[in-house]
Coordinates of C-alpha atoms in Angstrom, one line a residue:
M284 CA 0.0 0.0 0.0
R285 CA 1.4 3.3 -1.1
N286 CA 1.1 6.7 0.6
I287 CA -0.4 9.0 -2.0
L288 CA -0.8 12.8 -1.6
I289 CA -2.9 14.6 -4.2
G290 CA -2.9 18.3 -3.8
G291 CA -5.4 20.4 -5.8
A292 CA -4.6 24.0 -6.3
W293 CA -6.2 26.4 -3.9
P294 CA -8.6 28.9 -5.6
Y295 CA -8.7 32.5 -4.6
A296 CA -11.7 33.1 -2.3
N297 CA -12.7 36.4 -3.9
G298 CA -15.2 35.2 -6.5
S299 CA -17.3 32.3 -7.6
P300 CA -15.7 29.2 -9.3
H301 CA -16.1 28.9 -13.0
I302 CA -15.5 26.2 -15.6
G303 CA -11.7 26.9 -15.7
H304 CA -11.5 25.8 -12.1
I305 CA -13.3 22.5 -12.9
A306 CA -11.1 21.8 -15.9
A307 CA -7.9 22.3 -13.9
L308 CA -8.9 20.5 -10.7
L309 CA -11.1 17.6 -11.8
P310 CA -8.1 15.3 -12.6
G311 CA -7.2 15.4 -8.9
D312 CA -10.5 13.7 -7.9
V313 CA -10.0 11.0 -10.6
L314 CA -6.6 10.3 -9.2
A315 CA -7.9 10.1 -5.6
R316 CA -10.8 7.8 -6.5
Y317 CA -8.6 5.5 -8.6
H318 CA -5.8 5.2 -6.0
R319 CA -8.3 4.5 -3.2
A320 CA -9.8 1.7 -5.4
A321 CA -6.3 0.4 -6.0
G322 CA -5.8 0.0 -2.3
D323 CA -3.5 3.0 -1.6
N324 CA -3.5 5.2 1.4
V325 CA -4.8 8.5 -0.2
Y326 CA -4.7 12.0 1.1
F327 CA -6.6 14.3 -1.3
V328 CA -6.4 17.9 0.0
S329 CA -7.0 21.4 -1.0
G330 CA -8.7 24.6 0.3
S331 CA -9.6 28.1 -0.4
D332 CA -6.8 30.8 -0.7
C333 CA -8.3 33.4 1.7
H334 CA -5.5 36.0 2.2
G335 CA -3.8 38.6 0.1
T336 CA -4.8 41.7 -1.9
P337 CA -7.5 40.1 -4.1
V338 CA -9.7 39.3 -1.1
A339 CA -9.0 42.6 0.6
I340 CA -9.9 44.6 -2.5
R341 CA -13.2 42.6 -3.0
A342 CA -14.0 43.2 0.7
K343 CA -13.4 46.9 0.3
Q344 CA -15.6 47.1 -2.8
E345 CA -18.5 45.4 -1.0
N346 CA -17.9 47.2 2.3
R347 CA -17.3 43.9 4.1
T348 CA -14.4 42.5 6.0
P349 CA -11.8 40.2 4.2
R350 CA -12.9 37.3 6.5
E351 CA -16.5 37.8 5.6
I352 CA -15.7 37.7 1.8
S353 CA -13.3 34.8 2.0
D354 CA -15.6 32.7 4.2
F355 CA -18.6 33.4 1.9
Y356 CA -16.7 32.2 -1.2
H357 CA -15.0 29.3 0.7
E358 CA -18.5 27.9 1.5
E359 CA -19.5 28.3 -2.2
F360 CA -16.3 26.5 -3.3
A361 CA -16.9 23.7 -0.8
E362 CA -20.5 23.2 -1.8
C363 CA -19.8 23.2 -5.6
F364 CA -16.9 20.7 -5.2
E365 CA -19.1 18.4 -3.1
K366 CA -21.9 18.5 -5.7
L367 CA -19.4 17.7 -8.4
G368 CA -18.3 14.7 -6.4
F369 CA -14.8 15.9 -5.4
S370 CA -13.8 13.4 -2.7
Y371 CA -11.5 15.6 -0.7
D372 CA -10.2 14.1 2.5
V373 CA -9.7 17.7 3.7
Y374 CA -11.0 20.9 2.0
T375 CA -10.0 23.7 4.3
K376 CA -8.9 27.4 4.1
T377 CA -5.8 29.4 4.6
S378 CA -7.5 31.5 7.3
S379 CA -8.0 28.4 9.5
K380 CA -6.2 28.2 12.8
E381 CA -4.6 24.9 11.8
H382 CA -3.1 26.4 8.7
K383 CA -1.9 29.6 10.3
D384 CA -0.3 27.8 13.2
F385 CA 1.5 25.4 10.8
V386 CA 2.7 28.2 8.6
K387 CA 4.1 30.3 11.4
E388 CA 6.0 27.4 12.8
F389 CA 7.4 26.5 9.4
H390 CA 8.5 30.1 8.8
R391 CA 10.2 30.3 12.3
K392 CA 12.4 27.4 11.3
L393 CA 12.8 28.7 7.7
Y394 CA 14.2 32.0 9.0
E395 CA 17.0 30.1 10.7
S396 CA 17.9 28.1 7.7
G397 CA 20.5 30.4 6.1
Y398 CA 18.3 30.8 3.0
V399 CA 16.5 33.9 4.4
Y400 CA 17.9 37.4 4.5
E401 CA 16.6 41.0 4.9
K402 CA 16.5 43.5 2.1
E403 CA 15.1 47.0 1.6
V404 CA 13.1 47.1 -1.6
P405 CA 10.7 49.5 -3.4
Q406 CA 7.1 48.3 -2.9
A407 CA 4.1 49.5 -5.0
Y408 CA 1.8 51.9 -3.2
C409 CA -1.5 53.2 -4.5
E410 CA -2.5 56.7 -3.2
G411 CA -6.0 56.2 -4.5
C412 CA -6.6 53.0 -2.6
G413 CA -4.4 54.1 0.3
S414 CA -2.6 50.7 0.5
F415 CA 0.4 48.8 -0.7
L416 CA -0.3 46.5 -3.6
A417 CA 0.7 42.9 -4.3
D418 CA 2.7 42.5 -7.5
R419 CA -0.2 41.0 -9.5
F420 CA -2.3 44.2 -8.8
V421 CA 0.1 46.4 -10.6
L422 CA -0.6 46.8 -14.3
G423 CA 1.6 48.2 -17.0
K424 CA 3.8 47.4 -20.0
C425 CA 6.2 44.5 -19.9
P426 CA 9.8 45.7 -19.9
K427 CA 10.8 42.7 -22.1
C428 CA 8.1 42.5 -24.8
G429 CA 6.2 45.7 -24.3
Q430 CA 2.7 44.0 -24.0
D431 CA 0.2 44.9 -21.3
T432 CA 0.8 42.8 -18.3
R433 CA 0.4 42.5 -14.5
G434 CA 3.3 43.0 -12.1
D435 CA 4.2 39.4 -11.3
Q436 CA 4.3 37.7 -14.6
C437 CA 3.8 38.6 -18.3
D438 CA 1.1 36.5 -19.9
A439 CA 2.4 37.4 -23.4
C440 CA 6.0 36.4 -23.1
G441 CA 6.0 34.5 -19.8
A442 CA 8.7 36.7 -18.2
V443 CA 8.7 36.8 -14.4
L444 CA 8.6 40.5 -13.4
E445 CA 9.3 43.0 -10.7
P446 CA 6.6 45.8 -10.6
E447 CA 9.2 48.6 -10.3
A448 CA 10.7 47.5 -13.7
M449 CA 7.4 47.9 -15.5
K450 CA 6.6 50.8 -17.8
E451 CA 3.6 53.0 -16.9
P452 CA 2.6 51.1 -13.8
V453 CA -1.0 51.7 -12.5
C454 CA -3.2 50.2 -9.8
A455 CA -5.4 47.3 -11.1
V456 CA -8.3 48.5 -8.9
C457 CA -8.6 52.2 -9.4
K458 CA -6.3 52.5 -12.5
K459 CA -4.3 55.4 -11.0
P460 CA -0.5 55.6 -11.3
V461 CA 1.3 53.8 -8.5
S462 CA 4.4 55.0 -6.6
F463 CA 7.1 53.0 -5.0
R464 CA 8.1 53.2 -1.3
N465 CA 11.1 51.5 0.2
S466 CA 10.3 48.9 2.8
R467 CA 12.4 46.2 4.6
H468 CA 11.4 42.6 4.0
L469 CA 12.5 39.0 4.4
Y470 CA 13.6 37.3 1.2
L471 CA 14.1 33.6 0.3
A472 CA 17.3 33.0 -1.6
V473 CA 15.8 31.0 -4.4
T474 CA 18.9 31.7 -6.6
R475 CA 21.0 29.5 -4.2
L476 CA 18.7 26.5 -4.9
K477 CA 19.2 26.6 -8.7
E478 CA 21.1 23.2 -8.9
E479 CA 18.5 21.4 -6.7
L480 CA 15.6 22.8 -8.7
K481 CA 17.3 21.9 -12.0
A482 CA 17.9 18.4 -10.7
L483 CA 14.3 18.1 -9.7
V484 CA 12.9 18.9 -13.1
D485 CA 15.5 16.8 -14.9
S486 CA 14.7 13.8 -12.8
H487 CA 11.0 13.9 -13.5
P488 CA 10.4 13.5 -17.3
Q489 CA 6.9 12.3 -16.5
W490 CA 5.8 15.8 -15.6
R491 CA 3.4 17.5 -18.0
K492 CA 5.3 19.0 -21.0
N493 CA 4.2 22.5 -20.2
A494 CA 5.5 22.1 -16.6
I495 CA 8.9 20.9 -17.8
A496 CA 9.1 23.7 -20.5
F497 CA 8.0 26.5 -18.1
T498 CA 10.3 25.4 -15.3
N499 CA 13.3 25.1 -17.5
R500 CA 12.6 28.5 -18.9
Y501 CA 12.4 30.1 -15.4
I502 CA 15.7 28.5 -14.5
D503 CA 17.5 29.2 -17.7
E504 CA 16.4 32.9 -17.8
G505 CA 17.6 33.4 -14.3
L506 CA 15.8 32.7 -11.0
R507 CA 15.2 35.5 -8.6
D508 CA 14.9 35.6 -4.9
R509 CA 11.4 36.1 -3.6
A510 CA 10.0 38.2 -0.9
L511 CA 8.6 36.3 2.1
T512 CA 6.8 39.3 3.6
R513 CA 4.7 42.2 2.5
D514 CA 3.1 45.4 3.9
L515 CA -0.4 44.0 3.8
E516 CA -3.0 43.9 6.5
W517 CA -4.9 40.8 5.6
G518 CA -2.7 37.7 6.0
I519 CA -0.7 35.6 8.4
E520 CA 1.4 37.4 11.0
V521 CA 5.2 37.2 10.5
P522 CA 6.7 35.2 13.4
K523 CA 9.7 37.5 13.7
E524 CA 10.5 40.5 15.9
G525 CA 10.4 43.8 14.1
Y526 CA 7.9 42.5 11.5
E527 CA 4.8 43.0 13.6
N528 CA 3.1 45.3 11.0
K529 CA 3.7 43.0 8.1
T530 CA 2.2 39.7 6.9
I531 CA 3.6 36.6 5.2
Y532 CA 3.4 37.1 1.4
I533 CA 0.6 34.9 0.1
W534 CA 2.8 32.8 -2.2
A535 CA 4.9 31.9 0.8
E536 CA 2.0 30.5 2.8
N537 CA -0.7 29.2 0.5
V538 CA 1.4 26.4 -1.1
L539 CA 2.2 25.3 2.5
G540 CA -1.5 24.4 2.7
Y541 CA -0.6 21.1 1.2
L542 CA 1.4 20.3 4.3
S543 CA -1.0 21.9 6.8
A544 CA -4.1 20.2 5.3
S545 CA -2.5 16.8 5.0
K546 CA -1.3 17.1 8.6
T547 CA -4.9 17.7 9.7
A548 CA -6.0 14.7 7.7
A549 CA -3.2 12.5 9.1
E550 CA -3.9 13.4 12.7
A551 CA -7.6 12.7 12.2
R552 CA -6.7 9.2 11.0
G553 CA -4.0 8.6 13.6
D554 CA -1.4 8.3 10.8
D555 CA 2.2 9.5 10.8
F556 CA 2.2 12.9 9.0
Y557 CA 6.0 12.9 8.5
R558 CA 5.8 9.5 6.9
L559 CA 3.5 10.9 4.3
W560 CA 6.1 13.6 3.6
G561 CA 9.0 11.1 3.7
E562 CA 10.5 9.0 1.0
D563 CA 7.8 6.3 1.0
A564 CA 5.2 8.4 -0.8
V565 CA 4.0 9.6 -4.2
H566 CA 2.9 13.3 -4.5
Y567 CA 0.7 14.7 -7.2
Y568 CA 0.0 18.4 -7.7
V569 CA -3.0 19.3 -9.9
H570 CA -3.5 22.8 -11.2
G571 CA -3.7 25.1 -14.2
K572 CA -0.8 26.3 -16.3
D573 CA -0.6 29.7 -14.6
N574 CA 0.3 27.9 -11.3
I575 CA 3.2 25.9 -12.6
P576 CA 6.0 28.1 -11.1
F577 CA 4.4 27.9 -7.7
H578 CA 4.5 24.1 -7.7
T579 CA 7.8 23.5 -9.5
I580 CA 9.9 26.5 -8.2
I581 CA 8.3 28.1 -5.1
L582 CA 7.0 25.1 -3.2
P583 CA 10.2 23.0 -3.8
S584 CA 12.3 26.1 -2.7
L585 CA 10.4 26.4 0.5
L586 CA 10.6 22.6 1.1
L587 CA 14.3 22.5 0.4
A588 CA 15.1 25.6 2.5
G589 CA 12.9 24.3 5.3
G590 CA 15.7 21.8 6.1
E591 CA 13.5 18.8 7.2
N592 CA 13.9 16.6 4.1
W593 CA 10.4 17.3 3.0
H594 CA 9.2 15.2 0.0
L595 CA 9.5 17.1 -3.3
P596 CA 6.8 16.9 -6.1
D597 CA 6.7 13.7 -8.0
R598 CA 3.9 14.4 -10.6
I599 CA 2.9 17.8 -11.9
V600 CA -0.5 17.6 -13.5
S601 CA -0.8 21.0 -15.1
S602 CA -3.6 21.7 -17.5
E603 CA -3.6 24.3 -20.3
Y604 CA -6.3 27.1 -20.5
V605 CA -10.0 26.9 -21.2
T606 CA -11.8 29.4 -23.4
L607 CA -15.5 30.0 -23.7
E608 CA -17.1 29.9 -27.1
G609 CA -13.6 30.8 -28.6
R610 CA -12.9 33.7 -26.3
K611 CA -10.9 34.2 -23.1
I612 CA -12.9 33.8 -19.9
S613 CA -13.3 37.2 -18.1
T614 CA -14.6 37.0 -14.5
S615 CA -14.4 40.8 -14.1
Q616 CA -16.8 41.2 -17.1
N617 CA -18.9 38.2 -16.1
Y618 CA -18.0 36.4 -19.3
A619 CA -17.9 33.0 -17.8
V620 CA -19.9 29.9 -17.1
W621 CA -20.2 29.7 -13.3
V622 CA -20.1 26.3 -11.6
K623 CA -23.1 26.9 -9.4
D624 CA -25.3 27.7 -12.4
L625 CA -24.0 24.7 -14.3
L626 CA -24.8 22.4 -11.4
E627 CA -28.4 23.8 -11.1
N628 CA -29.2 22.6 -14.6
Y629 CA -27.0 19.7 -15.5
E630 CA -25.9 16.4 -14.0
A631 CA -22.5 16.3 -12.2
D632 CA -21.3 13.3 -14.2
S633 CA -22.3 15.1 -17.5
I634 CA -20.1 18.0 -16.5
R635 CA -17.3 15.7 -15.4
Y636 CA -17.4 13.7 -18.6
F637 CA -17.2 16.8 -20.8
F638 CA -14.1 18.3 -19.0
L639 CA -12.3 14.9 -19.0
T640 CA -12.9 14.1 -22.6
N641 CA -12.7 17.7 -23.9
G642 CA -10.5 19.3 -21.3
P643 CA -7.2 21.2 -21.6
E644 CA -5.0 18.3 -20.8
K645 CA -2.4 18.8 -23.5
K646 CA -3.5 22.0 -25.2
D647 CA -6.0 24.9 -24.7
A648 CA -9.6 23.7 -24.9
D649 CA -12.8 25.5 -25.7
F650 CA -16.1 25.1 -24.0
S651 CA -19.0 25.6 -26.3
W652 CA -22.6 24.8 -25.6
R653 CA -23.0 22.9 -28.9
E654 CA -20.0 20.6 -28.0
Y655 CA -21.3 20.1 -24.5
V656 CA -24.8 19.1 -25.5
N657 CA -23.5 16.9 -28.3
S658 CA -21.0 15.2 -26.0
H659 CA -23.6 14.4 -23.4
N660 CA -26.3 13.2 -25.8
G661 CA -24.0 11.5 -28.2
E662 CA -21.5 9.5 -26.0
L663 CA -22.6 9.6 -22.4
L664 CA -26.3 9.0 -23.0
G665 CA -26.3 7.6 -26.6
A666 CA -23.5 5.1 -26.1
Y667 CA -23.1 4.3 -22.4
G668 CA -26.5 5.1 -20.9
N669 CA -28.2 3.5 -23.8
F670 CA -26.2 0.3 -23.5
V671 CA -26.9 0.0 -19.8
N672 CA -30.6 0.7 -20.1
R673 CA -31.4 -1.4 -23.1
C674 CA -29.7 -4.5 -21.5
L675 CA -31.2 -4.1 -18.0
A676 CA -34.6 -3.2 -19.4
F677 CA -34.5 -6.4 -21.6
I678 CA -33.8 -8.5 -18.6
G679 CA -36.5 -6.8 -16.6
K680 CA -39.1 -7.4 -19.4
Y681 CA -38.3 -11.0 -20.4
F682 CA -36.5 -12.5 -17.4
G683 CA -38.4 -11.0 -14.5
G684 CA -35.4 -8.8 -13.6
Y685 CA -33.2 -11.7 -12.7
V686 CA -29.7 -12.1 -14.2
P687 CA -30.0 -15.3 -16.4
E688 CA -27.6 -18.3 -16.3
G689 CA -25.0 -18.0 -18.9
R690 CA -21.4 -18.3 -20.0
E691 CA -18.9 -15.6 -20.3
N692 CA -17.1 -14.7 -23.5
E693 CA -13.3 -15.3 -23.0
E694 CA -12.3 -12.6 -25.5
I695 CA -14.4 -10.0 -23.8
N696 CA -13.2 -11.1 -20.4
G697 CA -9.6 -10.7 -21.5
R698 CA -10.3 -7.2 -22.7
I699 CA -11.9 -6.3 -19.4
E700 CA -8.9 -7.6 -17.5
S701 CA -6.5 -5.6 -19.8
L702 CA -8.6 -2.4 -19.3
F703 CA -8.1 -2.4 -15.6
V704 CA -4.3 -2.5 -16.2
S705 CA -4.1 0.0 -19.1
V706 CA -6.7 2.5 -17.7
G707 CA -4.9 2.4 -14.3
K708 CA -1.6 3.1 -15.8
Q709 CA -3.0 6.0 -17.9
I710 CA -4.6 7.5 -14.8
E711 CA -1.3 7.3 -12.9
N712 CA 0.5 8.9 -15.8
G713 CA -2.0 11.8 -16.0
A714 CA -3.5 10.7 -19.3
F715 CA -7.1 11.0 -18.3
K716 CA -8.6 11.7 -21.7
D717 CA -6.9 8.6 -23.2
A718 CA -8.1 6.5 -20.2
I719 CA -11.8 7.5 -20.5
D720 CA -11.6 7.3 -24.3
E721 CA -10.4 3.8 -24.1
I722 CA -13.2 2.8 -21.8
F723 CA -15.8 4.4 -24.2
E724 CA -14.2 2.6 -27.1
F725 CA -15.1 -0.6 -25.2
V726 CA -18.6 0.8 -24.6
R727 CA -19.1 1.1 -28.4
S728 CA -17.8 -2.4 -28.9
A729 CA -20.3 -3.6 -26.2
N730 CA -23.2 -2.0 -28.2
K731 CA -22.0 -3.8 -31.3
F732 CA -21.8 -7.1 -29.4
F733 CA -25.4 -6.7 -28.2
D734 CA -26.6 -5.8 -31.7
A735 CA -24.7 -8.7 -33.3
E736 CA -26.0 -11.3 -30.9
K737 CA -29.6 -10.1 -31.4
P738 CA -31.1 -11.3 -28.1
W739 CA -34.5 -10.0 -29.2
V740 CA -34.3 -12.7 -31.9
T741 CA -32.6 -15.5 -30.0
R742 CA -35.1 -15.2 -27.2
N743 CA -37.5 -17.1 -29.5
T744 CA -35.0 -19.1 -31.6
D745 CA -32.1 -20.0 -29.2
I746 CA -32.8 -19.2 -25.5
A747 CA -29.4 -20.5 -24.3
A748 CA -27.7 -18.1 -26.7
C749 CA -30.0 -15.3 -25.5
K750 CA -29.1 -16.0 -21.9
N751 CA -25.4 -16.1 -22.7
T752 CA -25.6 -12.7 -24.3
L753 CA -27.5 -11.0 -21.5
Y754 CA -25.3 -12.6 -18.8
Q755 CA -22.2 -11.3 -20.6
C756 CA -23.8 -7.9 -21.0
V757 CA -24.4 -7.7 -17.2
Q758 CA -20.7 -8.5 -16.6
I759 CA -19.7 -5.8 -19.1
I760 CA -22.0 -3.2 -17.3
A761 CA -20.7 -4.2 -13.9
N762 CA -17.1 -3.7 -15.0
L763 CA -17.8 -0.5 -16.9
A764 CA -19.3 0.9 -13.7
V765 CA -16.1 0.1 -11.8
L766 CA -13.8 1.3 -14.5
L767 CA -15.7 4.6 -14.8
S768 CA -16.1 5.2 -11.1
P769 CA -13.1 7.5 -10.8
F770 CA -14.5 9.5 -13.7
L771 CA -18.3 9.3 -13.3
P772 CA -18.9 8.5 -9.6
F773 CA -22.6 9.2 -9.4
S774 CA -23.8 7.0 -12.3
S775 CA -21.3 4.3 -11.3
E776 CA -22.8 4.3 -7.8
K777 CA -26.3 3.8 -9.3
V778 CA -25.3 0.9 -11.5
C779 CA -23.3 -0.8 -8.8
K780 CA -26.2 -0.5 -6.4
W781 CA -28.5 -2.1 -9.0
L782 CA -26.1 -5.0 -9.5
G783 CA -25.0 -5.4 -5.9
I784 CA -21.3 -4.7 -6.3
P785 CA -18.9 -2.2 -4.6
S786 CA -18.1 0.6 -7.1
S787 CA -15.1 2.3 -5.6
Q788 CA -13.6 -0.2 -3.1
I789 CA -11.5 -2.4 -5.4
W790 CA -9.8 -1.9 -8.8
K791 CA -10.2 -5.3 -10.4
K792 CA -12.6 -7.3 -12.6
Q793 CA -16.1 -7.8 -11.0
S794 CA -18.5 -10.7 -11.5
V795 CA -22.3 -10.6 -11.0
P796 CA -23.7 -14.1 -10.4
A797 CA -26.8 -15.4 -12.1
G798 CA -30.0 -15.0 -10.1
V799 CA -29.3 -11.5 -8.9
R800 CA -32.5 -9.5 -8.9
I801 CA -32.0 -6.2 -10.7
P802 CA -34.5 -3.5 -9.7
E803 CA -36.6 -1.8 -12.3
A804 CA -34.0 0.0 -14.4
E805 CA -34.0 3.8 -14.2
I806 CA -32.8 6.2 -16.9
L807 CA -29.1 6.6 -16.3
F808 CA -28.8 9.9 -18.0
C809 CA -31.4 12.4 -19.2
R810 CA -31.3 13.8 -22.7
I811 CA -30.4 17.5 -22.9
D812 CA -32.8 19.5 -25.2
K813 CA -30.8 21.0 -28.1
K814 CA -32.6 24.3 -27.5
V815 CA -30.1 24.8 -24.7
I816 CA -27.5 25.5 -27.4
E817 CA -29.4 28.4 -28.8
T818 CA -30.5 29.8 -25.5
E819 CA -27.2 29.7 -23.7
T820 CA -25.2 30.9 -26.7
E821 CA -27.6 33.8 -27.1
K822 CA -27.0 34.8 -23.4
L823 CA -23.2 34.9 -24.1
N824 CA -23.6 36.9 -27.3
K825 CA -25.7 39.5 -25.5
L826 CA -23.0 39.7 -22.8
L827 CA -20.4 40.2 -25.5
I828 CA -22.4 43.0 -27.1
G829 CA -22.5 44.7 -23.7
I830 CA -18.8 44.3 -23.2
S831 CA -18.0 45.7 -26.7
S832 CA -20.3 48.7 -26.1
L833 CA -18.5 49.4 -22.8
H834 CA -15.1 49.3 -24.4
G835 CA -16.0 50.6 -27.9
V836 CA -14.9 47.3 -29.5
R837 CA -16.6 45.5 -32.3
Y838 CA -16.9 41.7 -32.0

């Protein structure tokens, strides 16, 4: 039994979750469900990123406290993830006492490591807002490529930036010019860890290609030391004398949530937390492309400098971006599909299926209502749901709902056995689309088998052959439910309950004995009316017209 840590990126608790969050984080749940079924000791952890400028600004805009804002969105995140079937062992928040206590103790030891030093630096200050600004809340021109960018990283050329080096810097909130005031801060000497970070990426060729490319680029272009503290009010107190009016910079505490959350989970189980973070473990980190440096540079730097032989990342599962009907998602302009709205109208497994088969696993992916509806009606309902319902309904109608006596097809059995091996390997390697596509290829072959055997004919001409066909189809359905349980947990649970088998407890071939009474079959998936395409697309087009009018742009 392996110790498996799966860390899902921590979304900012300053706004509602949208489809980009689902696309980036859903693979983490697939990993967790699979590894549990495979018999591993799994810790699937994440939480809401509650501190920093984004939350403080949202609070100011709504005349509320940062805690009120972050707690509100934290609850929304937790509810949406639960409805989507995310099986977190712990979903917490960075404002929790457990996290803050862990982070302060980690930083106390970090400051004594020899990798931390003090430095006086210019820090962006907005007169209009009356506050210091985090780097990402400074907007301007990139000094390298000249494109519009934010102060921490240029989206156009990928350069890691310092706000004071930008041209024409303005506040992201009020758009007024920012000034820079000198302030003394603690810095982590990331540049001294270059060899260790290079060795880390070189020794992990199984990371996603974008993670390897981005990490090598950051290293080759020159690492920079990173501030551990900032002049911000909303955050975790700095555990060092003379820094009472500062807080720990958000990047230097949120990634430590993987440690604090897994510690909470381990203590609840009575497990050894340090063993989970020792050599005998496998660690996955699941997130979007924009979070790559935080998981391949920042987190490893903190772990290495921490001096306690913390386990470094094994697998980086970093997705690309999701667009909406061919355009970039804009939360500030409400051009997004919000998770809570999606869940009100569509089945969780339908949503999961789309983002696993059409997600940004290897390249940017687009969400369109036409593709979503066609994906659901065509494959999920038309292929899988139809196969399950037609077989079970046939048994209910002609055999009283009891699985008939029959023989299994050796060729089909062999294919099922091989599916458990190949799909398991693909999941562990982060190839989720290939894994579910292979299962659905088998679904299509199962439909062909049913059609070729013609049980509606053999029921009258060769009852033994009819029983063999239906018996085999029940075995196929049972094993499809288990194979799909990491991907489609809700429908798998239904099918397994009908057939009397455990869906998520064991990753191996299942067998349903003859004589099992199948309850009256329900519809596994409901058809989505194609009018949805026109209705939802029209809503987005109206929104685009409003945005273009506001900015004087023609779309």
